[in-house]
Amino acid sequence: MIFYLVITMFFVNIGANGVNVLFPFLAKNVSDDAKYLGYIYSSMSMGSLLTGLIFSVKSIHRVELKIIYLSFLLQATGIAALCFTQNFLIILIFVFVIGLITGFIGVLIPTFVQRSVPIHLLGRVNSIMMAISMLSTPVAQFIFGVSVDYFNIKYLFFIAGALGIVTSLSSLLINERKGTPRETVM
């Protein structure tokens, strides 16, 4: 179950990290004013910050692997949805929600791993998860950095989201079919 989570994180993160390469081009499509890029990044940060504030006072009592995969799916759907709008306010709302979900995922995964992995393996598992997750950043920057020269920005947002959607749906179906432990109590 942890193996599938790590693989899912890698591919979903490629799409999620790819949007950071795409945001400057999205801002350029909306306006030549550089402040629009700042608004996009600020919107995502505010979403993540709000999630962090909520979880600093509210504990998670149940963590299901299914919820993690569904959160990945929502995040990827939000990314893919960015290809369908040029309205800057709608873009900011989507990016804010993506930030909320990203923050939520950032709380769920360590909580799930902490409750699911034996204590003597916890350090190893966390190290592997961080290494794989961090590896996805340069891979995403390469893929989307090169692709932006050849493809329309709208298609790239769709591709980034589709990568996350396909990966999270596949992991969700594998999880349900295998009957792996879906819930832990904290």
PDB file of C-alpha atoms in Angstrom:
ATOM      1  CA  MET A   1       0.000   0.000   0.000  1.00  0.00           C
ATOM      2  CA  ILE A   2       2.868   2.399   0.731  1.00  0.00           C
ATOM      3  CA  PHE A   3       4.508   1.462  -2.583  1.00  0.00           C
ATOM      4  CA  TYR A   4       1.364   2.466  -4.502  1.00  0.00           C
ATOM      5  CA  LEU A   5       1.138   5.674  -2.466  1.00  0.00           C
ATOM      6  CA  VAL A   6       4.747   6.585  -3.315  1.00  0.00           C
ATOM      7  CA  ILE A   7       4.250   5.864  -7.038  1.00  0.00           C
ATOM      8  CA  THR A   8       1.009   7.846  -7.026  1.00  0.00           C
ATOM      9  CA  MET A   9       2.718  10.759  -5.289  1.00  0.00           C
ATOM     10  CA  PHE A  10       5.480  10.776  -7.887  1.00  0.00           C
ATOM     11  CA  PHE A  11       3.197  11.019 -10.912  1.00  0.00           C
ATOM     12  CA  VAL A  12       0.636  13.328  -9.316  1.00  0.00           C
ATOM     13  CA  ASN A  13       3.468  15.603  -8.206  1.00  0.00           C
ATOM     14  CA  ILE A  14       4.791  15.786 -11.758  1.00  0.00           C
ATOM     15  CA  GLY A  15       1.495  17.355 -12.794  1.00  0.00           C
ATOM     16  CA  ALA A  16       1.220  19.503  -9.671  1.00  0.00           C
ATOM     17  CA  ASN A  17       4.811  20.740  -9.921  1.00  0.00           C
ATOM     18  CA  GLY A  18       4.420  21.240 -13.651  1.00  0.00           C
ATOM     19  CA  VAL A  19       1.873  23.980 -13.075  1.00  0.00           C
ATOM     20  CA  ASN A  20       4.539  26.055 -11.350  1.00  0.00           C
ATOM     21  CA  VAL A  21       6.353  26.143 -14.681  1.00  0.00           C
ATOM     22  CA  LEU A  22       3.088  27.015 -16.447  1.00  0.00           C
ATOM     23  CA  PHE A  23       1.831  29.771 -14.124  1.00  0.00           C
ATOM     24  CA  PRO A  24       4.007  32.536 -15.638  1.00  0.00           C
ATOM     25  CA  PHE A  25       2.615  31.703 -19.083  1.00  0.00           C
ATOM     26  CA  LEU A  26      -0.922  31.656 -17.689  1.00  0.00           C
ATOM     27  CA  ALA A  27      -0.371  35.101 -16.173  1.00  0.00           C
ATOM     28  CA  LYS A  28       1.032  36.331 -19.493  1.00  0.00           C
ATOM     29  CA  ASN A  29      -2.094  35.071 -21.285  1.00  0.00           C
ATOM     30  CA  VAL A  30      -4.265  37.080 -18.902  1.00  0.00           C
ATOM     31  CA  SER A  31      -2.184  40.285 -18.951  1.00  0.00           C
ATOM     32  CA  ASP A  32       1.287  41.606 -19.568  1.00  0.00           C
ATOM     33  CA  ASP A  33       1.311  42.960 -16.019  1.00  0.00           C
ATOM     34  CA  ALA A  34       3.716  40.972 -13.809  1.00  0.00           C
ATOM     35  CA  LYS A  35       1.508  41.442 -10.732  1.00  0.00           C
ATOM     36  CA  TYR A  36      -0.876  38.809 -12.073  1.00  0.00           C
ATOM     37  CA  LEU A  37       1.733  36.105 -11.506  1.00  0.00           C
ATOM     38  CA  GLY A  38       2.075  37.280  -7.921  1.00  0.00           C
ATOM     39  CA  TYR A  39      -1.687  37.059  -7.487  1.00  0.00           C
ATOM     40  CA  ILE A  40      -1.688  33.482  -8.779  1.00  0.00           C
ATOM     41  CA  TYR A  41       1.073  32.333  -6.440  1.00  0.00           C
ATOM     42  CA  SER A  42      -0.460  34.265  -3.527  1.00  0.00           C
ATOM     43  CA  SER A  43      -3.831  32.656  -4.136  1.00  0.00           C
ATOM     44  CA  MET A  44      -2.326  29.166  -3.984  1.00  0.00           C
ATOM     45  CA  SER A  45      -0.328  30.069  -0.885  1.00  0.00           C
ATOM     46  CA  MET A  46      -3.399  31.452   0.865  1.00  0.00           C
ATOM     47  CA  GLY A  47      -5.259  28.202   0.196  1.00  0.00           C
ATOM     48  CA  SER A  48      -2.423  26.138   1.673  1.00  0.00           C
ATOM     49  CA  LEU A  49      -2.071  28.555   4.590  1.00  0.00           C
ATOM     50  CA  LEU A  50      -5.776  28.321   5.390  1.00  0.00           C
ATOM     51  CA  THR A  51      -5.587  24.523   5.412  1.00  0.00           C
ATOM     52  CA  GLY A  52      -2.529  24.701   7.667  1.00  0.00           C
ATOM     53  CA  LEU A  53      -4.344  27.017  10.080  1.00  0.00           C
ATOM     54  CA  ILE A  54      -7.380  24.739  10.174  1.00  0.00           C
ATOM     55  CA  PHE A  55      -5.285  21.662  10.936  1.00  0.00           C
ATOM     56  CA  SER A  56      -3.262  23.493  13.562  1.00  0.00           C
ATOM     57  CA  VAL A  57      -6.426  23.594  15.701  1.00  0.00           C
ATOM     58  CA  LYS A  58      -8.335  20.585  14.327  1.00  0.00           C
ATOM     59  CA  SER A  59      -6.896  17.080  14.577  1.00  0.00           C
ATOM     60  CA  ILE A  60      -7.440  14.309  12.078  1.00  0.00           C
ATOM     61  CA  HIS A  61      -8.881  11.267  13.804  1.00  0.00           C
ATOM     62  CA  ARG A  62      -9.364   8.932  10.833  1.00  0.00           C
ATOM     63  CA  VAL A  63      -7.127   8.649   7.819  1.00  0.00           C
ATOM     64  CA  GLU A  64      -8.163   6.552   4.860  1.00  0.00           C
ATOM     65  CA  LEU A  65      -5.929   5.845   1.900  1.00  0.00           C
ATOM     66  CA  LYS A  66      -9.037   6.296  -0.229  1.00  0.00           C
ATOM     67  CA  ILE A  67      -9.351   9.904   0.995  1.00  0.00           C
ATOM     68  CA  ILE A  68      -5.732  10.604   0.019  1.00  0.00           C
ATOM     69  CA  TYR A  69      -6.348   9.288  -3.500  1.00  0.00           C
ATOM     70  CA  LEU A  70      -9.602  11.246  -3.775  1.00  0.00           C
ATOM     71  CA  SER A  71      -7.744  14.380  -2.669  1.00  0.00           C
ATOM     72  CA  PHE A  72      -5.153  13.785  -5.387  1.00  0.00           C
ATOM     73  CA  LEU A  73      -8.047  13.393  -7.817  1.00  0.00           C
ATOM     74  CA  LEU A  74      -9.613  16.710  -6.747  1.00  0.00           C
ATOM     75  CA  GLN A  75      -6.272  18.501  -6.964  1.00  0.00           C
ATOM     76  CA  ALA A  76      -5.656  17.139 -10.468  1.00  0.00           C
ATOM     77  CA  THR A  77      -9.198  18.002 -11.574  1.00  0.00           C
ATOM     78  CA  GLY A  78      -8.640  21.589 -10.439  1.00  0.00           C
ATOM     79  CA  ILE A  79      -5.405  21.728 -12.420  1.00  0.00           C
ATOM     80  CA  ALA A  80      -7.080  20.346 -15.539  1.00  0.00           C
ATOM     81  CA  ALA A  81      -9.962  22.802 -15.128  1.00  0.00           C
ATOM     82  CA  LEU A  82      -7.533  25.714 -15.526  1.00  0.00           C
ATOM     83  CA  CYS A  83      -7.425  24.984 -19.252  1.00  0.00           C
ATOM     84  CA  PHE A  84     -11.095  25.931 -19.617  1.00  0.00           C
ATOM     85  CA  THR A  85     -11.019  29.533 -18.403  1.00  0.00           C
ATOM     86  CA  GLN A  86      -9.375  32.839 -19.205  1.00  0.00           C
ATOM     87  CA  ASN A  87     -11.295  34.732 -16.509  1.00  0.00           C
ATOM     88  CA  PHE A  88      -8.702  35.842 -13.995  1.00  0.00           C
ATOM     89  CA  LEU A  89     -11.037  35.731 -10.982  1.00  0.00           C
ATOM     90  CA  ILE A  90     -12.040  32.138 -11.815  1.00  0.00           C
ATOM     91  CA  ILE A  91      -8.362  31.244 -12.240  1.00  0.00           C
ATOM     92  CA  LEU A  92      -7.615  32.664  -8.767  1.00  0.00           C
ATOM     93  CA  ILE A  93     -10.490  30.677  -7.258  1.00  0.00           C
ATOM     94  CA  PHE A  94      -9.307  27.429  -8.883  1.00  0.00           C
ATOM     95  CA  VAL A  95      -5.735  28.061  -7.760  1.00  0.00           C
ATOM     96  CA  PHE A  96      -6.921  28.859  -4.216  1.00  0.00           C
ATOM     97  CA  VAL A  97      -8.863  25.576  -4.081  1.00  0.00           C
ATOM     98  CA  ILE A  98      -5.846  23.706  -5.474  1.00  0.00           C
ATOM     99  CA  GLY A  99      -3.816  25.257  -2.643  1.00  0.00           C
ATOM    100  CA  LEU A 100      -6.426  24.153  -0.081  1.00  0.00           C
ATOM    101  CA  ILE A 101      -6.333  20.591  -1.360  1.00  0.00           C
ATOM    102  CA  THR A 102      -2.528  20.567  -1.569  1.00  0.00           C
ATOM    103  CA  GLY A 103      -2.357  21.603   2.078  1.00  0.00           C
ATOM    104  CA  PHE A 104      -4.877  18.916   2.984  1.00  0.00           C
ATOM    105  CA  ILE A 105      -2.802  16.272   1.193  1.00  0.00           C
ATOM    106  CA  GLY A 106       0.299  17.539   2.981  1.00  0.00           C
ATOM    107  CA  VAL A 107      -1.365  16.743   6.303  1.00  0.00           C
ATOM    108  CA  LEU A 108      -3.030  13.475   5.316  1.00  0.00           C
ATOM    109  CA  ILE A 109      -0.017  11.637   3.907  1.00  0.00           C
ATOM    110  CA  PRO A 110       2.333  11.964   6.911  1.00  0.00           C
ATOM    111  CA  THR A 111      -0.546  11.144   9.261  1.00  0.00           C
ATOM    112  CA  PHE A 112      -1.447   8.029   7.286  1.00  0.00           C
ATOM    113  CA  VAL A 113       2.169   6.886   7.061  1.00  0.00           C
ATOM    114  CA  GLN A 114       2.778   7.504  10.758  1.00  0.00           C
ATOM    115  CA  ARG A 115      -0.208   5.356  11.678  1.00  0.00           C
ATOM    116  CA  SER A 116       0.383   2.628   9.070  1.00  0.00           C
ATOM    117  CA  VAL A 117       4.132   1.969   9.155  1.00  0.00           C
ATOM    118  CA  PRO A 118       5.843   0.178  12.059  1.00  0.00           C
ATOM    119  CA  ILE A 119       7.926   2.620  14.114  1.00  0.00           C
ATOM    120  CA  HIS A 120      11.230   0.898  13.293  1.00  0.00           C
ATOM    121  CA  LEU A 121      10.613   1.478   9.543  1.00  0.00           C
ATOM    122  CA  LEU A 122       9.103   4.946   9.781  1.00  0.00           C
ATOM    123  CA  GLY A 123      12.359   6.829   9.137  1.00  0.00           C
ATOM    124  CA  ARG A 124      13.204   4.732   6.089  1.00  0.00           C
ATOM    125  CA  VAL A 125       9.734   5.043   4.604  1.00  0.00           C
ATOM    126  CA  ASN A 126       9.606   8.806   5.172  1.00  0.00           C
ATOM    127  CA  SER A 127      13.055   9.215   3.605  1.00  0.00           C
ATOM    128  CA  ILE A 128      12.064   7.251   0.527  1.00  0.00           C
ATOM    129  CA  MET A 129       8.798   9.168   0.213  1.00  0.00           C
ATOM    130  CA  MET A 130      10.579  12.522   0.436  1.00  0.00           C
ATOM    131  CA  ALA A 131      13.246  11.492  -2.057  1.00  0.00           C
ATOM    132  CA  ILE A 132      10.702  10.241  -4.607  1.00  0.00           C
ATOM    133  CA  SER A 133       8.525  13.300  -4.100  1.00  0.00           C
ATOM    134  CA  MET A 134      11.486  15.656  -4.508  1.00  0.00           C
ATOM    135  CA  LEU A 135      12.600  13.802  -7.646  1.00  0.00           C
ATOM    136  CA  SER A 136       9.294  14.662  -9.285  1.00  0.00           C
ATOM    137  CA  THR A 137      10.107  18.395  -9.223  1.00  0.00           C
ATOM    138  CA  PRO A 138      13.021  18.433 -11.693  1.00  0.00           C
ATOM    139  CA  VAL A 139      11.231  15.836 -13.828  1.00  0.00           C
ATOM    140  CA  ALA A 140       8.162  18.102 -13.978  1.00  0.00           C
ATOM    141  CA  GLN A 141      10.256  21.177 -14.686  1.00  0.00           C
ATOM    142  CA  PHE A 142      11.995  19.396 -17.553  1.00  0.00           C
ATOM    143  CA  ILE A 143       8.819  17.949 -19.076  1.00  0.00           C
ATOM    144  CA  PHE A 144       6.727  21.105 -18.854  1.00  0.00           C
ATOM    145  CA  GLY A 145       9.636  23.476 -19.452  1.00  0.00           C
ATOM    146  CA  VAL A 146      10.362  21.838 -22.794  1.00  0.00           C
ATOM    147  CA  SER A 147       6.701  21.257 -23.660  1.00  0.00           C
ATOM    148  CA  VAL A 148       5.728  24.902 -23.204  1.00  0.00           C
ATOM    149  CA  ASP A 149       7.776  25.730 -26.304  1.00  0.00           C
ATOM    150  CA  TYR A 150       5.757  23.319 -28.438  1.00  0.00           C
ATOM    151  CA  PHE A 151       2.222  23.155 -27.030  1.00  0.00           C
ATOM    152  CA  ASN A 152      -0.562  25.560 -26.158  1.00  0.00           C
ATOM    153  CA  ILE A 153      -0.603  26.416 -22.448  1.00  0.00           C
ATOM    154  CA  LYS A 154      -4.233  25.242 -22.141  1.00  0.00           C
ATOM    155  CA  TYR A 155      -3.292  21.763 -23.341  1.00  0.00           C
ATOM    156  CA  LEU A 156      -0.443  21.582 -20.868  1.00  0.00           C
ATOM    157  CA  PHE A 157      -2.719  22.379 -17.923  1.00  0.00           C
ATOM    158  CA  PHE A 158      -5.035  19.667 -19.166  1.00  0.00           C
ATOM    159  CA  ILE A 159      -2.142  17.209 -19.518  1.00  0.00           C
ATOM    160  CA  ALA A 160      -0.845  18.052 -16.024  1.00  0.00           C
ATOM    161  CA  GLY A 161      -4.298  17.487 -14.576  1.00  0.00           C
ATOM    162  CA  ALA A 162      -4.946  14.378 -16.656  1.00  0.00           C
ATOM    163  CA  LEU A 163      -1.705  12.810 -15.414  1.00  0.00           C
ATOM    164  CA  GLY A 164      -2.909  13.266 -11.842  1.00  0.00           C
ATOM    165  CA  ILE A 165      -6.445  12.128 -12.627  1.00  0.00           C
ATOM    166  CA  VAL A 166      -5.341   8.910 -14.355  1.00  0.00           C
ATOM    167  CA  THR A 167      -2.757   8.132 -11.669  1.00  0.00           C
ATOM    168  CA  SER A 168      -5.045   8.775  -8.705  1.00  0.00           C
ATOM    169  CA  LEU A 169      -7.965   6.903 -10.272  1.00  0.00           C
ATOM    170  CA  SER A 170      -5.697   3.937 -11.034  1.00  0.00           C
ATOM    171  CA  SER A 171      -4.383   3.903  -7.470  1.00  0.00           C
ATOM    172  CA  LEU A 172      -7.893   4.258  -6.086  1.00  0.00           C
ATOM    173  CA  LEU A 173      -9.105   1.301  -8.147  1.00  0.00           C
ATOM    174  CA  ILE A 174      -6.072  -0.817  -7.217  1.00  0.00           C
ATOM    175  CA  ASN A 175      -6.605   0.061  -3.558  1.00  0.00           C
ATOM    176  CA  GLU A 176     -10.269  -0.943  -3.708  1.00  0.00           C
ATOM    177  CA  ARG A 177      -9.586  -4.141  -5.659  1.00  0.00           C
ATOM    178  CA  LYS A 178      -6.751  -5.330  -3.433  1.00  0.00           C
ATOM    179  CA  GLY A 179      -8.715  -4.593  -0.285  1.00  0.00           C
ATOM    180  CA  THR A 180      -5.727  -2.959   1.365  1.00  0.00           C
ATOM    181  CA  PRO A 181      -6.280  -1.374   4.749  1.00  0.00           C
ATOM    182  CA  ARG A 182      -8.252   1.754   4.050  1.00  0.00           C
ATOM    183  CA  GLU A 183      -8.543   3.224   7.486  1.00  0.00           C
ATOM    184  CA  THR A 184      -6.389   3.843  10.488  1.00  0.00           C
ATOM    185  CA  VAL A 185      -7.396   5.473  13.730  1.00  0.00           C
ATOM    186  CA  MET A 186      -5.274   8.148  15.271  1.00  0.00           C
TER     187      MET A 186
END
